[in-house]
Tab-separated table of C-alpha atoms in Angstrom:
chain	number	residue	atom	x	y	z
A	1	LYS	CA	149.420	74.082	302.998
A	2	ALA	CA	147.596	76.791	304.869
A	3	GLY	CA	144.609	75.593	306.884
A	4	VAL	CA	141.008	76.699	306.710
A	5	THR	CA	140.839	80.415	307.394
A	6	GLN	CA	137.782	82.087	308.847
A	7	THR	CA	137.317	85.817	309.218
A	8	PRO	CA	136.642	87.618	311.380
A	9	ARG	CA	137.479	85.696	314.570
A	10	TYR	CA	135.115	87.713	316.711
A	11	LEU	CA	132.051	89.745	315.863
A	12	ILE	CA	129.609	91.712	317.984
A	13	LYS	CA	126.300	92.758	316.476
A	14	THR	CA	122.931	93.958	317.725
A	15	ARG	CA	119.551	92.437	317.099
A	16	GLY	CA	118.106	93.141	313.678
A	17	GLN	CA	121.456	93.658	311.996
A	18	GLN	CA	122.899	91.353	309.402
A	19	VAL	CA	126.312	89.748	309.287
A	20	THR	CA	128.572	88.097	306.709
A	21	LEU	CA	131.192	85.537	307.650
A	22	SER	CA	133.973	84.406	305.360
A	23	CYS	CA	135.750	81.100	304.902
A	24	SER	CA	138.784	80.292	302.766
A	25	PRO	CA	139.220	76.529	302.349
A	26	ILE	CA	142.453	74.616	302.043
A	27	SER	CA	143.932	75.040	298.588
A	28	GLY	CA	142.469	72.449	296.227
A	29	HIS	CA	139.420	71.706	298.372
A	30	ARG	CA	136.149	72.305	296.553
A	31	SER	CA	133.733	71.338	299.306
A	32	VAL	CA	132.890	73.772	302.094
A	33	SER	CA	130.400	73.194	304.888
A	34	TRP	CA	129.185	75.416	307.718
A	35	TYR	CA	128.190	74.525	311.255
A	36	GLN	CA	126.786	76.416	314.212
A	37	GLN	CA	128.234	75.393	317.585
A	38	THR	CA	126.527	76.288	320.862
A	39	PRO	CA	126.958	74.817	324.355
A	40	GLY	CA	123.368	73.556	324.452
A	41	GLN	CA	122.934	72.215	320.923
A	42	GLY	CA	126.459	71.186	320.016
A	43	LEU	CA	127.338	71.271	316.317
A	44	GLN	CA	124.443	71.820	313.964
A	45	PHE	CA	124.815	71.542	310.213
A	46	LEU	CA	123.919	74.654	308.255
A	47	PHE	CA	124.800	73.936	304.627
A	48	GLU	CA	127.385	72.468	302.321
A	49	TYR	CA	128.688	73.739	298.997
A	50	PHE	CA	130.594	72.017	296.234
A	51	SER	CA	131.785	73.807	293.126
A	52	GLU	CA	129.540	76.824	293.782
A	53	THR	CA	126.420	74.674	294.230
A	54	GLN	CA	124.615	74.044	297.480
A	55	ARG	CA	124.767	70.293	297.983
A	56	ASN	CA	122.962	69.942	301.288
A	57	LYS	CA	121.087	72.161	303.698
A	58	GLY	CA	120.277	71.805	307.380
A	59	ASN	CA	117.149	72.846	309.257
A	60	PHE	CA	117.791	76.538	309.721
A	61	PRO	CA	115.465	79.414	308.821
A	62	GLY	CA	115.850	81.314	305.577
A	63	ARG	CA	117.683	84.111	307.427
A	64	PHE	CA	120.734	81.903	307.119
A	65	SER	CA	122.161	81.781	303.626
A	66	GLY	CA	125.448	81.063	301.992
A	67	ARG	CA	127.299	80.997	298.743
A	68	GLN	CA	130.505	79.737	297.257
A	69	PHE	CA	132.672	81.491	294.745
A	70	SER	CA	134.617	80.083	291.805
A	71	ASN	CA	137.806	80.048	293.901
A	72	SER	CA	135.956	77.862	296.480
A	73	ARG	CA	135.891	80.616	299.093
A	74	SER	CA	132.556	80.697	300.862
A	75	GLU	CA	130.499	83.263	302.692
A	76	MET	CA	127.663	82.821	305.134
A	77	ASN	CA	125.104	85.523	305.744
A	78	VAL	CA	122.665	85.890	308.592
A	79	SER	CA	120.008	88.571	308.262
A	80	THR	CA	117.806	90.083	310.968
A	81	LEU	CA	119.977	88.779	313.770
A	82	GLU	CA	118.356	87.352	316.901
A	83	LEU	CA	119.878	86.834	320.338
A	84	GLY	CA	119.752	83.082	319.771
A	85	ASP	CA	122.104	83.400	316.808
A	86	SER	CA	124.993	83.978	319.214
A	87	ALA	CA	127.310	81.047	318.588
A	88	LEU	CA	130.611	79.862	317.203
A	89	TYR	CA	130.269	79.415	313.456
A	90	LEU	CA	132.608	76.817	312.042
A	91	CYS	CA	133.590	76.277	308.471
A	92	ALA	CA	135.087	73.036	307.206
A	93	SER	CA	136.578	72.114	303.871
A	94	SER	CA	137.279	68.765	302.282
A	95	ALA	CA	138.595	67.231	299.108
A	96	TRP	CA	135.224	65.529	298.597
A	97	THR	CA	135.068	63.825	295.235
A	98	GLY	CA	131.703	62.090	295.368
A	99	THR	CA	132.320	59.469	298.013
A	100	ALA	CA	132.063	59.617	301.778
A	101	ASN	CA	135.776	58.977	302.108
A	102	GLU	CA	136.400	62.555	303.054
A	103	LYS	CA	138.104	64.168	305.992
A	104	LEU	CA	136.779	67.500	307.118
A	105	PHE	CA	139.304	70.172	308.019
A	106	PHE	CA	137.843	72.762	310.347
A	107	GLY	CA	138.703	76.407	310.787
A	108	SER	CA	138.972	78.077	314.186
A	109	GLY	CA	135.556	79.626	313.782
A	110	THR	CA	133.937	83.020	314.058
A	111	GLN	CA	132.495	83.798	317.475
A	112	LEU	CA	129.351	85.848	316.913
A	113	SER	CA	127.745	87.679	319.816
A	114	VAL	CA	124.347	89.281	319.305
A	115	LEU	CA	123.409	91.923	321.874
B	1	ALA	CA	114.281	62.089	312.230
B	2	GLN	CA	117.962	61.486	311.745
B	3	SER	CA	119.858	62.050	314.952
B	4	VAL	CA	123.058	61.289	316.821
B	5	THR	CA	122.984	60.806	320.569
B	6	GLN	CA	125.986	61.064	322.828
B	7	LEU	CA	124.680	59.865	326.135
B	8	ASP	CA	127.279	61.495	328.363
B	9	SER	CA	128.004	65.192	328.242
B	10	GLN	CA	130.977	64.850	330.598
B	11	VAL	CA	133.206	61.894	331.471
B	12	PRO	CA	135.830	62.339	334.195
B	13	VAL	CA	138.435	59.579	334.511
B	14	PHE	CA	141.800	59.060	336.115
B	15	GLU	CA	144.954	58.699	334.059
B	16	GLU	CA	145.657	55.139	332.830
B	17	ALA	CA	142.034	54.101	333.371
B	18	PRO	CA	139.938	52.754	330.479
B	19	VAL	CA	137.249	54.920	328.963
B	20	GLU	CA	134.214	54.463	326.727
B	21	LEU	CA	132.396	57.370	325.096
B	22	ARG	CA	128.998	56.317	323.861
B	23	CYS	CA	127.368	57.222	320.570
B	24	ASN	CA	124.060	56.003	319.157
B	25	TYR	CA	122.423	56.945	315.897
B	26	SER	CA	118.865	56.656	314.698
B	27	SER	CA	119.049	54.523	311.566
B	28	SER	CA	121.334	51.885	310.111
B	29	VAL	CA	120.385	52.549	306.517
B	30	SER	CA	123.571	53.470	304.654
B	31	VAL	CA	125.522	55.325	307.339
B	32	TYR	CA	129.086	56.508	307.527
B	33	LEU	CA	130.413	57.086	311.028
B	34	PHE	CA	133.047	59.454	312.387
B	35	TRP	CA	134.600	60.620	315.615
B	36	TYR	CA	136.040	64.122	315.737
B	37	VAL	CA	138.064	65.596	318.624
B	38	GLN	CA	138.476	69.176	319.778
B	39	TYR	CA	141.478	69.747	322.050
B	40	PRO	CA	141.470	72.863	324.245
B	41	ASN	CA	141.986	75.990	322.161
B	42	GLN	CA	142.232	73.998	318.946
B	43	GLY	CA	139.930	73.320	316.038
B	44	LEU	CA	138.024	70.097	315.404
B	45	GLN	CA	139.981	67.288	313.813
B	46	LEU	CA	139.100	63.827	312.570
B	47	LEU	CA	139.993	61.021	314.987
B	48	LEU	CA	138.696	57.976	313.107
B	49	LYS	CA	136.008	56.891	310.674
B	50	TYR	CA	134.015	53.859	309.555
B	51	LEU	CA	132.891	53.661	305.945
B	52	SER	CA	132.767	49.910	305.247
B	53	GLY	CA	134.662	46.693	305.846
B	54	SER	CA	135.967	45.757	309.278
B	55	THR	CA	133.613	47.005	311.976
B	56	LEU	CA	136.519	47.877	314.288
B	57	VAL	CA	138.471	50.998	313.390
B	58	GLU	CA	141.465	52.476	315.160
B	59	SER	CA	143.151	55.841	315.454
B	60	ILE	CA	146.872	56.490	315.606
B	61	ASN	CA	146.743	57.495	319.282
B	62	GLY	CA	145.172	54.324	320.655
B	63	PHE	CA	141.442	55.008	320.368
B	64	GLU	CA	139.165	52.497	318.691
B	65	ALA	CA	135.491	52.393	317.781
B	66	GLU	CA	133.257	49.555	316.735
B	67	PHE	CA	130.347	49.801	314.341
B	68	ASN	CA	127.466	47.809	315.816
B	69	LYS	CA	124.641	47.736	313.301
B	70	SER	CA	122.152	45.845	315.470
B	71	GLN	CA	122.529	48.314	318.324
B	72	THR	CA	123.022	51.336	316.042
B	73	SER	CA	126.068	52.317	318.062
B	74	PHE	CA	129.603	53.530	317.403
B	75	HIS	CA	131.173	53.772	320.857
B	76	LEU	CA	134.699	55.119	321.250
B	77	ARG	CA	137.074	53.305	323.581
B	78	LYS	CA	140.608	53.546	324.867
B	79	PRO	CA	142.112	50.990	327.278
B	80	SER	CA	144.378	53.483	329.053
B	81	VAL	CA	143.951	57.260	328.809
B	82	HIS	CA	146.548	60.005	329.175
B	83	ILE	CA	146.259	63.565	330.435
B	84	SER	CA	146.730	64.673	326.838
B	85	ASP	CA	143.466	62.953	325.846
B	86	THR	CA	141.525	65.654	327.677
B	87	ALA	CA	139.289	67.121	324.988
B	88	GLU	CA	135.752	67.234	323.674
B	89	TYR	CA	134.786	64.318	321.448
B	90	PHE	CA	132.064	64.500	318.807
B	91	CYS	CA	130.406	61.566	317.110
B	92	ALA	CA	129.141	62.294	313.592
B	93	VAL	CA	127.031	60.314	311.146
B	94	ARG	CA	126.474	60.840	307.450
B	95	TYR	CA	123.107	59.367	306.624
B	96	GLY	CA	122.054	58.273	303.160
B	97	GLY	CA	125.466	57.538	301.731
B	98	SER	CA	127.931	60.044	300.373
B	99	GLN	CA	125.227	62.567	299.490
B	100	GLY	CA	123.747	62.891	302.944
B	101	ASN	CA	124.166	65.557	305.599
B	102	LEU	CA	126.812	65.068	308.275
B	103	ILE	CA	125.015	65.152	311.634
B	104	PHE	CA	126.996	65.694	314.824
B	105	GLY	CA	126.194	64.661	318.376
B	106	LYS	CA	126.326	67.263	321.126
B	107	GLY	CA	129.757	66.170	322.260
B	108	THR	CA	131.310	64.507	325.306
B	109	LYS	CA	133.906	66.325	327.368
B	110	LEU	CA	136.558	63.874	328.493
B	111	SER	CA	138.506	65.092	331.492
B	112	VAL	CA	141.542	63.009	332.455
B	113	LYS	CA	142.848	63.597	335.968
B	114	PRO	CA	146.270	62.621	337.372
C-alpha cells in the first residue's frame, strides 16, 4: 500500500496570502488528522476528520480550516498567513473505527515558510 | 487544561547504556497513551501504546513503557540502547476515551553516542 502522501513538500508564501495543503491517506483509511510541528511547540493538533465530518478540533484560530472529501483525501487551508505560521504541517491517517485502538500513519509533511 | 509534558528536550547517552525518557500527563480520567518515534529524515511512526490491561507495554525493538496512574506518567525505557535508536521521541495522550483529541508532548531528542 502507498503511504500517506502530502503535497507540496515545500511552500514559500508571504504574509497575508493564503495556502492550501493536500493530504491523501492510505487506501481504506477514513480518518485524517492534521498537526503543526515547530521546534518550540512540538506537535500541535489542528483537526481530525472522519467520513467528511470534522470529529475534533484543536485550539487554532479560525484562519485554519480543513475539509475531507468523499474519497477521504483532505485539504487544509490557512488564510491571511502570519510569520508564526511557518512550520511543518503533518497529516496522519488511520483506520479508526470508533475505538482508540488506532495507529496513526504520518506523511512526510509540508514545510511552509512565511516571509 | 489537558497537557502532555516531556521533561527532557534532549537526552545524550552512550551506546549500551540504559535510558529513560519521561512523560507526564495532566489527568488520569480515561486516557490512552502512545509513544511515537521520528528517525532522522523519516516520518513519525508508532512505537508502542497503552489502551487497557497490563500496565507494562513493549515494542518490538526493546523499548517498554509503564502506565502509572497514580503518578500520571508513561515513561519510556530501554535497558541498553543502540546507535540506531537515535531519534526524536514523542509521547501522546488521547484524553476522554476514543473520541478525544490526541495531544502530543514537545518531544525528546535521544542521541546515542559510541
